[in-house]
Amino acid sequence: MRKLFERVKRHVDFLIIGSGIAGLSYALKVAEHGKVCMITKSNEDESNTKYAQGGIAAVMYSPDSHEKHVQDTLIAGDGLCDEEVVRMVISESADRIKELIEWGATFDKNEKGEYDLAKEGGHSEHRILHHKDNTGFEIERALLSAVHKHHNIEILDHHFAIDILTQHHLGIEVNSRTEGIECYGAYVLNLRSNKIETVLAKTILMATGGAGHVYSTTTNPVIATGDGVAMVYRAKGRVEGMEFYQFHPTSLYNPGESPSFLISEAVRGFGGILKTVDGKEFMQKYDERKSLAPRDIVARAIDNEMKIRGDDYVYLDCRHLDKSELIKHFPNIYQKCLSLGINMKTDYIPVVPAAHYMCGGIKVDMNGRSNIKKLYAIGECSSTGLHGANRLASNSLLEAVVYAHNAAMDAIEENKNAGFCEEIPDWNAEGTHYPEEMVLMIQSLREVQAIMTNYVGIVRSDIRLQRAFDRLEILYKENEALYLKTTISPKLCELRNMINVAYIIIKHARQRKESKGLHYTVNYPRS
Ligand code: FAD
Ligand code: SIN
């Protein structure tokens, strides 16, 4: 039966899409300057942020220095970081951490009352502030609590952003990805009422996080379907660096569990050692920093060992570490392993790489501005130039708060002269009356994930990318046809978004005729 959507139109000063660290910290900054509406597609705390384990990188004490953090970031980024951005983010790190603490986030301290700084891959110093092994949970909790207290911020949970509004919705086509496009708000599906609302805003922030679910195995929660990147790409926004999808080297090997549980890099920073299933160390063959080399190197090494040996996983060995300190630092990881019969004090932990972080995204300037007027993007969905070809561990939470600040300052100014585009029509549901065909959508999603995992994973080649491109094109055409006639739903939109994002990853990977950071291709090996 045909489903008709009731019309609702909202007017807000600042529209924020996404309630992770990026959206929440931006909201707290702009809220003194106008009405803030934050929409989020699931429970308000469901986000990649909530699952962050290791912590947030910042220079706190000597012998660490800004210069060391800058150099570590540049080295991990394999020559593709924007050095000006790297220096800006790192020089602002302490101020932004101070704000997080003022908003109520707590980080572990040692007996001397100083922050207990951890170490992770690619870092030359201990510089990771953390809250046990669930830092993201603590940050999300504190930010949400601060946001709830602010009278000017409204959070609409279970609201799904379908598309952003541009001239296209006024019947004007803009063909360029570089200029002339303007954003007026978003079409949003209220999942409680099933109404599609038109949210008009003076400025719009995209803070929708990553896209781990384009791959079969990921550490990301189910919300990570690349919606923001896909929406902006469809609206002719610029997207870059999508070939650099980061695989975390050590997710817990537990077939059938999705998302995969992460075994934090901080465990290796604490002394955990990678070994093959016959108990032999192998990282010395690949990098002098061994188990603490940057992620791209470690993930590739594990992938290679598994392939040449025919094993399904490698081991992380913590048995030699101080047992009470191990449990004190990693209580959640310890409990999770124990629940599967693995005692990390006495047993090896089986681990495999899993899709973890989208280094590329919506291209923005130092203030988080995209090429679309009045549209900002920050956090994991953005590409700022900080990460280059490979993100340094624990730099993403930092990037999110630094860009939340910069974007907020810019948007507050932008809002002063901005208005609403009242001519935007309501959502047109005409023709979209077929009930959703779950079997088609589930099968297509599995195919996307299989294509991406088998052909566009840790090791790539021209022929694999060509095959991925050809297969995906079929899925794209099938799904666009389905999208045009089916009653709108989050699953349908997410599938469409994941197909769009997979297409961009493949496109960018095919354009890069070299092995660089996370993009490794056998056709262009490193010299
Ligand atoms: P998210 O926190 O992912 O928030 C995105 C929000 O957008 C969610 O609220 C989501 O529901 C919403 N959303 C998405 N699409 C839509 C839509 N269509 N409509 C409405 N709402 C939408 N980084 C570190 O720096 N240190 C760490 O220790 C660390 N550990 C990690 C561990 C794990 C297991 C994972 C998965 C990631 C980790 N990361 C870590 C990465 C880091 O957590 C993320 O990059 C960061 O939290 C992203 O924040 P964000 O605000 O950009 O996005
Ligand atoms: C981890 O704890 O290993 C995740 C850190 C990160 O992704 O930055």
Coordinates of C-alpha atoms and ligand atoms in Angstrom, one line a residue:
M1 CA 0.0 0.0 0.0
R2 CA 1.2 3.5 -0.8
K3 CA 2.7 5.3 2.2
L4 CA 2.2 9.0 2.5
F5 CA 4.5 11.1 4.6
E6 CA 3.2 13.9 6.7
R7 CA 5.1 17.1 6.1
V8 CA 7.0 18.8 8.9
K9 CA 9.3 21.9 8.4
R10 CA 11.8 23.0 11.0
H11 CA 13.9 26.1 11.2
V12 CA 17.2 26.0 13.2
D13 CA 20.2 28.2 13.4
F14 CA 22.8 25.4 13.6
L15 CA 21.9 21.9 12.2
I16 CA 24.3 19.2 13.3
I17 CA 24.1 15.7 11.8
G18 CA 25.8 13.2 14.2
S19 CA 26.2 13.0 18.0
G20 CA 29.8 11.6 18.4
I21 CA 32.7 13.6 19.8
A22 CA 32.7 15.9 16.7
G23 CA 29.0 16.9 16.7
L24 CA 28.7 17.2 20.5
S25 CA 31.8 19.3 21.1
Y26 CA 30.8 21.6 18.2
A27 CA 27.3 21.9 19.7
L28 CA 28.6 23.1 23.0
K29 CA 30.6 25.8 21.3
V30 CA 27.9 27.2 19.0
A31 CA 25.0 26.9 21.4
E32 CA 25.5 30.4 23.0
H33 CA 24.9 31.9 19.5
G34 CA 21.6 30.3 18.4
K35 CA 19.3 27.4 18.4
V36 CA 21.0 24.1 17.8
C37 CA 19.3 21.0 16.4
M38 CA 21.4 17.8 16.5
I39 CA 20.0 14.8 14.7
T40 CA 21.3 11.3 15.1
K41 CA 20.1 8.1 13.6
S42 CA 20.2 5.8 16.5
N43 CA 20.4 6.2 20.3
E44 CA 22.1 9.5 21.1
D45 CA 25.3 7.8 22.4
E46 CA 25.7 5.3 19.6
S47 CA 28.8 6.3 17.6
N48 CA 32.4 5.3 16.9
T49 CA 33.3 7.7 19.7
K50 CA 31.7 5.5 22.3
Y51 CA 33.9 2.5 21.5
A52 CA 37.3 4.4 21.4
Q53 CA 39.6 2.5 23.6
G54 CA 43.2 3.7 23.5
G55 CA 42.7 7.4 24.1
I56 CA 43.4 10.9 22.8
A57 CA 46.9 12.0 21.8
A58 CA 48.3 15.3 23.2
V59 CA 51.6 16.7 24.3
M60 CA 51.5 17.1 28.0
Y61 CA 54.9 16.9 29.6
S62 CA 58.6 16.9 28.6
P63 CA 60.5 15.0 27.2
D64 CA 57.6 15.1 24.8
S65 CA 57.3 18.1 22.5
H66 CA 55.0 19.4 19.8
E67 CA 57.8 18.8 17.3
K68 CA 58.0 15.1 18.2
H69 CA 54.3 14.7 17.8
V70 CA 54.4 16.6 14.5
Q71 CA 57.2 14.3 13.2
D72 CA 55.4 11.1 14.3
T73 CA 52.2 12.2 12.6
L74 CA 54.1 13.2 9.4
I75 CA 56.0 9.8 9.3
A76 CA 52.8 7.8 9.9
G77 CA 51.1 9.8 7.1
D78 CA 53.8 8.7 4.6
G79 CA 54.4 12.1 3.1
L80 CA 50.8 13.0 2.4
C81 CA 49.9 15.0 5.5
D82 CA 49.4 18.7 5.2
E83 CA 52.1 19.9 7.5
E84 CA 50.4 23.3 8.3
V85 CA 47.3 21.4 9.4
V86 CA 49.5 18.9 11.5
R87 CA 51.2 21.8 13.3
M88 CA 47.9 23.6 13.9
V89 CA 46.2 20.6 15.4
I90 CA 49.1 19.6 17.6
S91 CA 49.6 23.2 18.9
E92 CA 46.0 23.4 19.9
S93 CA 45.9 20.0 21.5
A94 CA 46.4 21.0 25.2
D95 CA 43.7 23.8 25.0
R96 CA 41.1 21.4 23.6
I97 CA 41.9 18.7 26.1
K98 CA 41.5 21.3 28.9
E99 CA 38.0 22.0 27.5
L100 CA 37.1 18.3 27.5
I101 CA 38.1 18.1 31.1
E102 CA 36.1 21.2 31.9
W103 CA 33.1 19.6 30.2
G104 CA 33.5 16.7 32.7
A105 CA 35.7 14.0 30.9
T106 CA 38.2 12.3 33.3
F107 CA 41.5 10.8 32.3
D108 CA 43.6 8.4 34.4
K109 CA 46.4 9.8 36.6
N110 CA 49.4 8.1 38.2
E111 CA 50.5 8.2 41.8
K112 CA 52.3 11.5 41.2
G113 CA 49.0 13.1 40.2
E114 CA 50.1 13.4 36.6
Y115 CA 48.2 12.1 33.6
D116 CA 49.1 8.5 33.0
L117 CA 50.1 8.7 29.4
A118 CA 50.1 5.6 27.3
K119 CA 52.0 4.7 24.1
E120 CA 50.7 3.4 20.8
G121 CA 52.1 2.5 17.4
G122 CA 54.1 5.2 15.6
H123 CA 54.4 7.4 18.7
S124 CA 57.9 8.1 19.9
E125 CA 56.7 9.1 23.3
H126 CA 54.0 8.2 25.9
R127 CA 51.3 10.8 25.0
I128 CA 47.9 9.1 25.0
L129 CA 45.5 10.4 27.6
H130 CA 43.1 7.6 28.5
H131 CA 40.3 6.5 30.8
K132 CA 41.2 2.9 31.4
D133 CA 40.5 1.1 28.1
N134 CA 37.1 2.8 27.4
T135 CA 38.2 6.4 26.8
G136 CA 35.5 7.1 24.2
F137 CA 32.7 5.9 26.4
E138 CA 33.9 8.4 29.1
I139 CA 34.2 11.3 26.5
E140 CA 30.7 10.5 25.0
R141 CA 29.2 10.4 28.5
A142 CA 30.7 13.7 29.6
L143 CA 29.8 15.5 26.4
L144 CA 26.2 14.3 26.3
S145 CA 25.8 15.2 29.9
A146 CA 27.0 18.8 29.2
V147 CA 24.8 19.0 26.1
H148 CA 21.7 17.9 28.1
K149 CA 22.2 20.8 30.4
H150 CA 22.2 23.4 27.6
H151 CA 18.8 25.0 27.0
N152 CA 19.7 25.8 23.4
I153 CA 20.6 22.3 22.2
E154 CA 17.9 19.9 21.1
I155 CA 18.9 16.3 20.3
L156 CA 16.6 14.4 18.0
D157 CA 17.6 10.8 18.3
H158 CA 16.3 8.1 15.9
H159 CA 16.3 10.7 13.1
F160 CA 18.0 9.7 9.9
A161 CA 19.5 12.3 7.5
I162 CA 18.6 11.2 4.0
D163 CA 20.1 14.0 1.9
I164 CA 21.4 17.5 2.3
L165 CA 19.4 20.3 0.5
T166 CA 21.1 22.3 -2.2
Q167 CA 20.1 24.2 -5.4
H168 CA 19.3 20.7 -6.9
H169 CA 16.2 20.7 -4.7
L170 CA 15.1 24.0 -6.3
G171 CA 15.5 22.5 -9.7
I172 CA 18.8 24.2 -10.4
E173 CA 21.6 21.9 -11.5
V174 CA 25.2 22.8 -10.5
N175 CA 27.7 20.7 -12.3
S176 CA 31.0 21.7 -10.7
R177 CA 32.5 20.0 -7.6
T178 CA 34.4 23.1 -6.8
E179 CA 32.1 26.2 -6.5
G180 CA 28.6 27.6 -6.6
I181 CA 26.8 25.0 -4.5
E182 CA 25.0 26.0 -1.3
C183 CA 23.5 23.9 1.5
Y184 CA 20.2 24.9 3.0
G185 CA 19.5 22.0 5.4
A186 CA 18.5 18.3 5.2
Y187 CA 15.7 15.9 4.6
V188 CA 15.4 13.9 7.7
L189 CA 13.4 10.7 8.4
N190 CA 11.9 10.7 11.9
L191 CA 12.0 7.0 12.7
R192 CA 9.5 7.3 15.5
S193 CA 6.7 9.0 13.4
N194 CA 7.9 7.9 10.0
K195 CA 7.6 11.5 8.8
I196 CA 10.1 13.0 6.5
E197 CA 11.0 16.4 7.9
T198 CA 12.6 19.3 6.1
V199 CA 15.1 20.9 8.4
L200 CA 16.2 24.3 7.2
A201 CA 19.3 25.8 8.8
K202 CA 21.6 28.7 8.5
T203 CA 24.7 26.5 8.7
I204 CA 24.9 22.7 8.6
L205 CA 27.6 20.5 10.2
M206 CA 28.3 17.0 8.9
A207 CA 29.7 14.9 11.8
T208 CA 28.5 11.4 10.7
G209 CA 31.7 9.4 11.4
G210 CA 33.2 6.6 9.4
A211 CA 32.1 3.8 7.0
G212 CA 33.7 0.6 8.4
H213 CA 30.6 -1.5 7.3
V214 CA 31.6 -1.3 3.7
Y215 CA 33.9 -4.1 4.7
S216 CA 32.9 -7.5 6.1
T217 CA 35.0 -7.2 9.2
T218 CA 35.1 -4.0 11.1
T219 CA 35.6 -2.6 14.6
N220 CA 32.9 0.1 13.9
P221 CA 29.4 -0.1 15.3
V222 CA 26.5 -0.5 12.9
I223 CA 26.0 3.2 12.5
A224 CA 29.2 3.5 10.5
T225 CA 27.9 3.4 7.0
G226 CA 29.5 6.5 5.4
D227 CA 26.2 8.4 5.2
G228 CA 27.8 11.9 5.4
V229 CA 30.4 11.3 2.7
A230 CA 27.8 9.8 0.4
M231 CA 25.3 12.6 1.0
V232 CA 27.9 15.2 0.3
Y233 CA 29.3 13.4 -2.7
R234 CA 25.8 13.2 -4.2
A235 CA 25.4 16.9 -3.6
K236 CA 28.6 17.5 -5.6
G237 CA 30.8 18.1 -2.6
R238 CA 34.5 17.3 -2.8
V239 CA 35.7 14.1 -1.3
E240 CA 39.3 13.0 -1.1
G241 CA 41.7 10.4 0.1
M242 CA 39.2 7.6 0.3
E243 CA 41.7 5.0 -0.8
F244 CA 43.3 5.3 2.6
Y245 CA 41.0 3.0 4.7
Q246 CA 42.8 2.1 7.8
F247 CA 42.7 -1.5 9.1
H248 CA 43.4 -1.9 12.8
P249 CA 45.9 -4.7 13.1
T250 CA 44.4 -6.3 16.2
S251 CA 40.7 -7.0 16.4
L252 CA 39.8 -10.1 18.4
Y253 CA 39.4 -13.1 16.2
N254 CA 35.9 -14.4 17.0
P255 CA 34.2 -15.6 13.9
G256 CA 30.5 -14.5 13.7
E257 CA 30.8 -11.6 16.0
S258 CA 30.1 -8.2 14.3
P259 CA 31.3 -5.6 14.9
S260 CA 34.7 -7.1 15.8
F261 CA 35.9 -6.4 19.3
L262 CA 39.0 -4.2 19.4
I263 CA 42.2 -5.2 21.2
S264 CA 43.6 -1.7 21.7
E265 CA 47.0 -0.8 20.3
A266 CA 47.7 0.4 23.8
V267 CA 48.1 -3.3 24.8
R268 CA 51.0 -3.4 22.4
G269 CA 52.2 -0.1 23.8
F270 CA 52.1 -1.8 27.2
G271 CA 54.4 -4.5 25.9
G272 CA 52.1 -7.0 24.1
I273 CA 54.0 -8.9 21.3
L274 CA 52.6 -10.2 18.1
K275 CA 53.4 -13.8 17.3
T276 CA 52.4 -16.4 14.7
V277 CA 50.3 -19.3 15.8
D278 CA 53.5 -21.4 16.5
G279 CA 54.5 -18.7 19.0
K280 CA 57.3 -17.0 16.9
E281 CA 57.7 -13.2 16.8
F282 CA 57.6 -11.9 13.2
M283 CA 57.4 -8.1 13.2
Q284 CA 61.2 -7.8 13.2
K285 CA 61.1 -9.0 9.6
Y286 CA 59.0 -6.0 8.6
D287 CA 60.0 -3.0 10.7
E288 CA 62.5 -2.1 13.4
R289 CA 59.7 -0.7 15.6
K290 CA 58.3 -4.3 15.6
S291 CA 54.8 -4.6 17.1
L292 CA 54.7 -0.8 17.6
A293 CA 55.3 0.2 14.0
P294 CA 52.5 2.4 12.4
R295 CA 49.3 0.6 11.7
D296 CA 49.6 0.2 7.9
I297 CA 52.9 -1.7 8.3
V298 CA 51.6 -3.9 11.2
A299 CA 48.3 -4.7 9.5
R300 CA 50.1 -5.6 6.2
A301 CA 52.6 -7.7 8.0
I302 CA 49.9 -9.7 9.8
D303 CA 48.0 -10.1 6.5
N304 CA 51.1 -11.4 4.9
E305 CA 52.0 -13.9 7.7
M306 CA 48.4 -15.2 7.7
K307 CA 48.5 -15.6 3.9
I308 CA 51.9 -17.3 3.6
R309 CA 51.2 -19.6 6.6
G310 CA 47.5 -20.2 5.7
D311 CA 46.4 -19.2 9.2
D312 CA 43.2 -17.4 10.2
Y313 CA 44.8 -15.2 12.8
V314 CA 48.0 -14.3 14.6
Y315 CA 48.5 -14.1 18.4
L316 CA 49.0 -11.2 20.7
D317 CA 51.1 -12.4 23.7
C318 CA 50.7 -10.5 27.0
R319 CA 51.7 -13.4 29.3
H320 CA 55.0 -11.8 30.2
L321 CA 53.4 -8.6 31.4
D322 CA 52.7 -7.5 35.0
K323 CA 49.4 -9.2 35.6
S324 CA 47.8 -6.8 38.0
E325 CA 48.8 -3.7 36.0
L326 CA 47.5 -5.4 32.8
I327 CA 44.1 -5.8 34.3
K328 CA 44.1 -2.4 35.9
H329 CA 44.8 -0.8 32.5
F330 CA 42.6 -3.0 30.3
P331 CA 39.7 -4.2 32.5
N332 CA 37.2 -4.3 29.6
I333 CA 39.5 -6.1 27.2
Y334 CA 40.4 -8.6 30.0
Q335 CA 36.7 -9.3 30.7
K336 CA 35.8 -9.6 27.1
C337 CA 38.6 -12.1 26.5
L338 CA 37.6 -14.0 29.6
S339 CA 34.0 -14.2 28.4
L340 CA 35.3 -16.2 25.4
G341 CA 37.5 -18.4 27.6
I342 CA 40.7 -16.5 26.9
N343 CA 42.7 -15.4 30.0
M344 CA 45.1 -12.8 28.7
K345 CA 47.3 -13.4 31.8
T346 CA 48.0 -16.9 30.7
D347 CA 46.7 -17.4 27.1
Y348 CA 47.6 -15.9 23.8
I349 CA 44.9 -13.6 22.3
P350 CA 44.0 -14.5 18.7
V351 CA 43.8 -11.3 16.6
V352 CA 43.1 -10.3 13.0
P353 CA 43.1 -6.9 11.1
A354 CA 39.7 -5.3 10.7
A355 CA 38.5 -2.1 8.9
H356 CA 38.7 0.6 11.4
Y357 CA 39.1 4.2 10.3
M358 CA 38.3 6.3 7.2
C359 CA 41.4 8.6 6.7
G360 CA 39.8 10.4 3.7
G361 CA 36.5 12.0 3.5
I362 CA 34.8 15.4 2.8
K363 CA 37.5 17.8 1.9
V364 CA 37.6 20.8 4.3
D365 CA 39.8 23.8 5.0
M366 CA 41.3 24.6 8.4
N367 CA 37.9 25.8 9.6
G368 CA 36.1 22.7 8.6
R369 CA 34.5 24.4 5.6
S370 CA 33.6 22.1 2.7
N371 CA 33.4 23.4 -0.9
I372 CA 29.6 23.6 -0.4
K373 CA 28.7 27.0 1.1
K374 CA 27.4 26.9 4.7
L375 CA 28.3 23.2 5.0
Y376 CA 31.0 22.2 7.4
A377 CA 32.4 18.7 8.0
I378 CA 34.5 17.6 11.0
G379 CA 35.5 14.4 12.7
E380 CA 35.9 11.1 10.9
C381 CA 33.7 12.0 7.9
S382 CA 36.1 14.8 7.0
S383 CA 39.5 15.0 5.3
T384 CA 41.5 17.8 6.9
G385 CA 45.0 16.8 5.8
L386 CA 46.0 15.7 9.3
H387 CA 46.2 12.0 8.6
G388 CA 47.7 11.9 5.1
A389 CA 48.0 8.3 3.9
N390 CA 47.8 6.7 7.3
R391 CA 46.4 8.1 10.6
L392 CA 48.6 8.0 13.6
A393 CA 46.9 6.2 16.5
S394 CA 44.7 8.3 18.8
N395 CA 45.0 11.4 16.6
S396 CA 41.3 11.2 15.5
L397 CA 39.6 12.2 18.7
L398 CA 42.1 15.0 18.9
E399 CA 41.3 16.1 15.3
A400 CA 37.6 16.1 16.1
V401 CA 37.9 18.5 19.0
V402 CA 40.3 20.8 17.3
Y403 CA 38.1 21.1 14.2
A404 CA 35.0 21.4 16.3
H405 CA 36.5 24.5 17.8
N406 CA 37.6 26.0 14.5
A407 CA 34.4 25.2 12.7
A408 CA 32.3 26.6 15.5
M409 CA 34.2 29.9 15.5
D410 CA 33.7 30.2 11.7
A411 CA 30.0 29.1 11.7
I412 CA 29.1 31.6 14.4
E413 CA 30.3 34.4 12.1
E414 CA 28.7 32.8 9.0
N415 CA 25.4 32.6 10.8
K416 CA 25.2 36.3 11.5
N417 CA 24.3 37.1 7.9
A418 CA 22.6 33.8 6.9
G419 CA 18.9 33.1 6.4
F420 CA 16.7 30.3 5.4
C421 CA 15.8 29.1 2.0
E422 CA 12.0 28.9 2.2
E423 CA 11.6 27.8 -1.4
I424 CA 12.9 24.3 -0.6
P425 CA 10.0 21.9 -1.4
D426 CA 8.9 19.1 0.9
W427 CA 10.1 15.6 0.3
N428 CA 8.5 14.0 -2.7
A429 CA 7.5 10.5 -2.0
E430 CA 5.7 10.0 -5.3
G431 CA 6.4 6.6 -6.9
T432 CA 8.2 5.2 -3.9
H433 CA 5.5 3.0 -2.7
Y434 CA 7.0 -0.6 -2.9
P435 CA 7.6 -2.2 0.4
E436 CA 11.3 -2.7 1.1
E437 CA 12.6 -6.0 -0.1
M438 CA 14.9 -7.1 2.8
V439 CA 16.3 -10.1 0.9
L440 CA 17.5 -7.9 -1.9
M441 CA 19.0 -5.4 0.4
I442 CA 20.8 -7.9 2.7
Q443 CA 22.2 -9.8 -0.3
S444 CA 23.4 -6.6 -2.0
L445 CA 25.1 -5.5 1.2
R446 CA 26.9 -8.8 1.6
E447 CA 28.1 -8.5 -2.0
V448 CA 29.4 -4.9 -1.4
Q449 CA 31.2 -6.1 1.7
A450 CA 32.7 -9.2 -0.1
I451 CA 33.8 -7.1 -3.1
M452 CA 35.5 -4.5 -0.8
T453 CA 37.1 -7.1 1.5
N454 CA 38.4 -9.4 -1.3
Y455 CA 39.5 -6.8 -3.9
V456 CA 39.9 -3.5 -2.1
G457 CA 41.4 -4.5 1.3
I458 CA 44.9 -4.4 2.8
V459 CA 46.6 -5.5 -0.5
R460 CA 45.3 -4.4 -3.9
S461 CA 46.1 -4.8 -7.5
D462 CA 44.9 -3.2 -10.8
I463 CA 43.0 -6.3 -11.8
R464 CA 41.3 -6.6 -8.4
L465 CA 40.3 -3.0 -8.5
Q466 CA 39.0 -3.3 -12.0
R467 CA 36.9 -6.4 -11.0
A468 CA 35.6 -4.5 -7.9
F469 CA 34.6 -1.6 -10.1
D470 CA 32.8 -3.7 -12.6
R471 CA 30.9 -5.7 -9.9
L472 CA 30.0 -2.6 -8.0
E473 CA 28.5 -0.9 -11.1
I474 CA 26.0 -3.7 -11.4
L475 CA 25.0 -3.3 -7.7
Y476 CA 24.8 0.4 -8.1
K477 CA 22.4 0.2 -11.0
E478 CA 20.2 -2.4 -9.3
N479 CA 20.1 -0.4 -6.1
E480 CA 19.3 3.0 -7.7
A481 CA 16.4 1.3 -9.4
L482 CA 15.2 -0.1 -6.1
Y483 CA 15.7 3.2 -4.3
L484 CA 13.5 5.1 -6.8
K485 CA 10.5 2.9 -6.2
T486 CA 10.8 1.6 -2.6
T487 CA 9.4 3.2 0.5
I488 CA 12.3 5.0 2.1
S489 CA 14.0 3.3 5.1
P490 CA 17.3 3.6 6.9
K491 CA 18.4 0.2 5.6
L492 CA 17.7 1.3 2.0
C493 CA 19.5 4.6 2.5
E494 CA 22.5 3.0 4.2
L495 CA 22.9 0.5 1.4
R496 CA 22.8 3.3 -1.1
N497 CA 25.3 5.2 0.9
M498 CA 27.7 2.2 1.3
I499 CA 27.5 1.6 -2.5
N500 CA 28.4 5.3 -3.1
V501 CA 31.3 5.1 -0.6
A502 CA 32.6 1.8 -1.9
Y503 CA 32.5 3.4 -5.4
I504 CA 34.6 6.4 -4.2
I505 CA 37.1 4.2 -2.4
I506 CA 37.6 2.1 -5.6
K507 CA 37.7 5.2 -7.8
H508 CA 40.4 6.8 -5.6
A509 CA 42.3 3.6 -5.3
R510 CA 42.4 3.2 -9.1
Q511 CA 43.6 6.8 -9.5
R512 CA 46.6 6.3 -7.2
K513 CA 49.3 4.6 -9.2
E514 CA 51.7 4.0 -6.3
S515 CA 51.8 2.3 -3.0
K516 CA 51.5 4.9 -0.2
G517 CA 50.5 4.4 3.4
L518 CA 47.4 2.4 3.6
H519 CA 47.0 2.0 -0.1
Y520 CA 49.2 -0.9 -1.0
T521 CA 49.1 -2.3 -4.6
V522 CA 51.2 -5.2 -6.0
N523 CA 51.4 -3.4 -9.3
Y524 CA 53.2 -0.4 -7.9
P525 CA 55.4 -1.8 -5.1
R526 CA 57.3 0.6 -2.9
S527 CA 60.8 1.4 -4.2
Ligands
FAD1 P1 31.1 9.2 15.4 O1 31.6 9.1 16.8 O2 31.1 7.9 14.7 O3 29.6 9.8 15.4 C1 28.9 9.8 14.2 C2 27.5 10.1 14.5 O4 26.7 10.4 13.3 C3 26.7 9.0 15.2 O5 25.9 9.6 16.2 C4 25.8 8.4 14.2 O6 24.6 7.8 14.6 C5 25.5 9.7 13.4 N1 25.0 9.5 12.0 C6 25.7 8.8 11.0 N2 25.0 8.8 9.9 C7 23.8 9.5 10.2 C8 22.6 9.9 9.4 N3 22.5 9.5 8.1 N4 21.7 10.6 10.1 C9 21.8 10.9 11.4 N5 22.9 10.6 12.1 C10 23.9 9.9 11.5 N6 40.3 7.3 17.8 C11 41.2 7.8 18.7 O7 41.7 8.9 18.5 N7 41.6 7.1 19.8 C12 41.1 5.9 20.1 O8 41.5 5.3 21.1 C13 40.2 5.3 19.2 N8 39.7 4.0 19.4 C14 38.8 3.5 18.6 C15 38.2 2.3 18.8 C16 37.2 1.8 18.1 C17 36.6 0.4 18.4 C18 36.7 2.6 17.0 C19 35.5 2.1 16.2 C20 37.2 3.8 16.7 C21 38.3 4.3 17.5 N9 38.9 5.5 17.2 C22 39.8 6.0 18.1 C23 38.4 6.3 16.1 C24 37.4 7.4 16.8 O9 36.6 6.8 17.8 C25 36.5 8.0 15.7 O10 37.2 8.4 14.6 C26 35.8 9.2 16.3 O11 35.2 8.8 17.5 C27 34.8 9.7 15.3 O12 34.0 10.7 15.9 P2 32.9 11.4 15.1 O13 32.2 12.3 16.0 O14 33.5 12.0 13.8 O15 31.9 10.2 14.6
SIN2 C1 43.2 1.6 19.8 O1 42.9 1.7 21.0 O2 44.0 0.8 19.4 C2 42.5 2.5 18.9 C3 43.2 3.8 18.8 C4 42.9 4.5 17.5 O3 42.2 4.0 16.7 O4 43.3 5.7 17.4

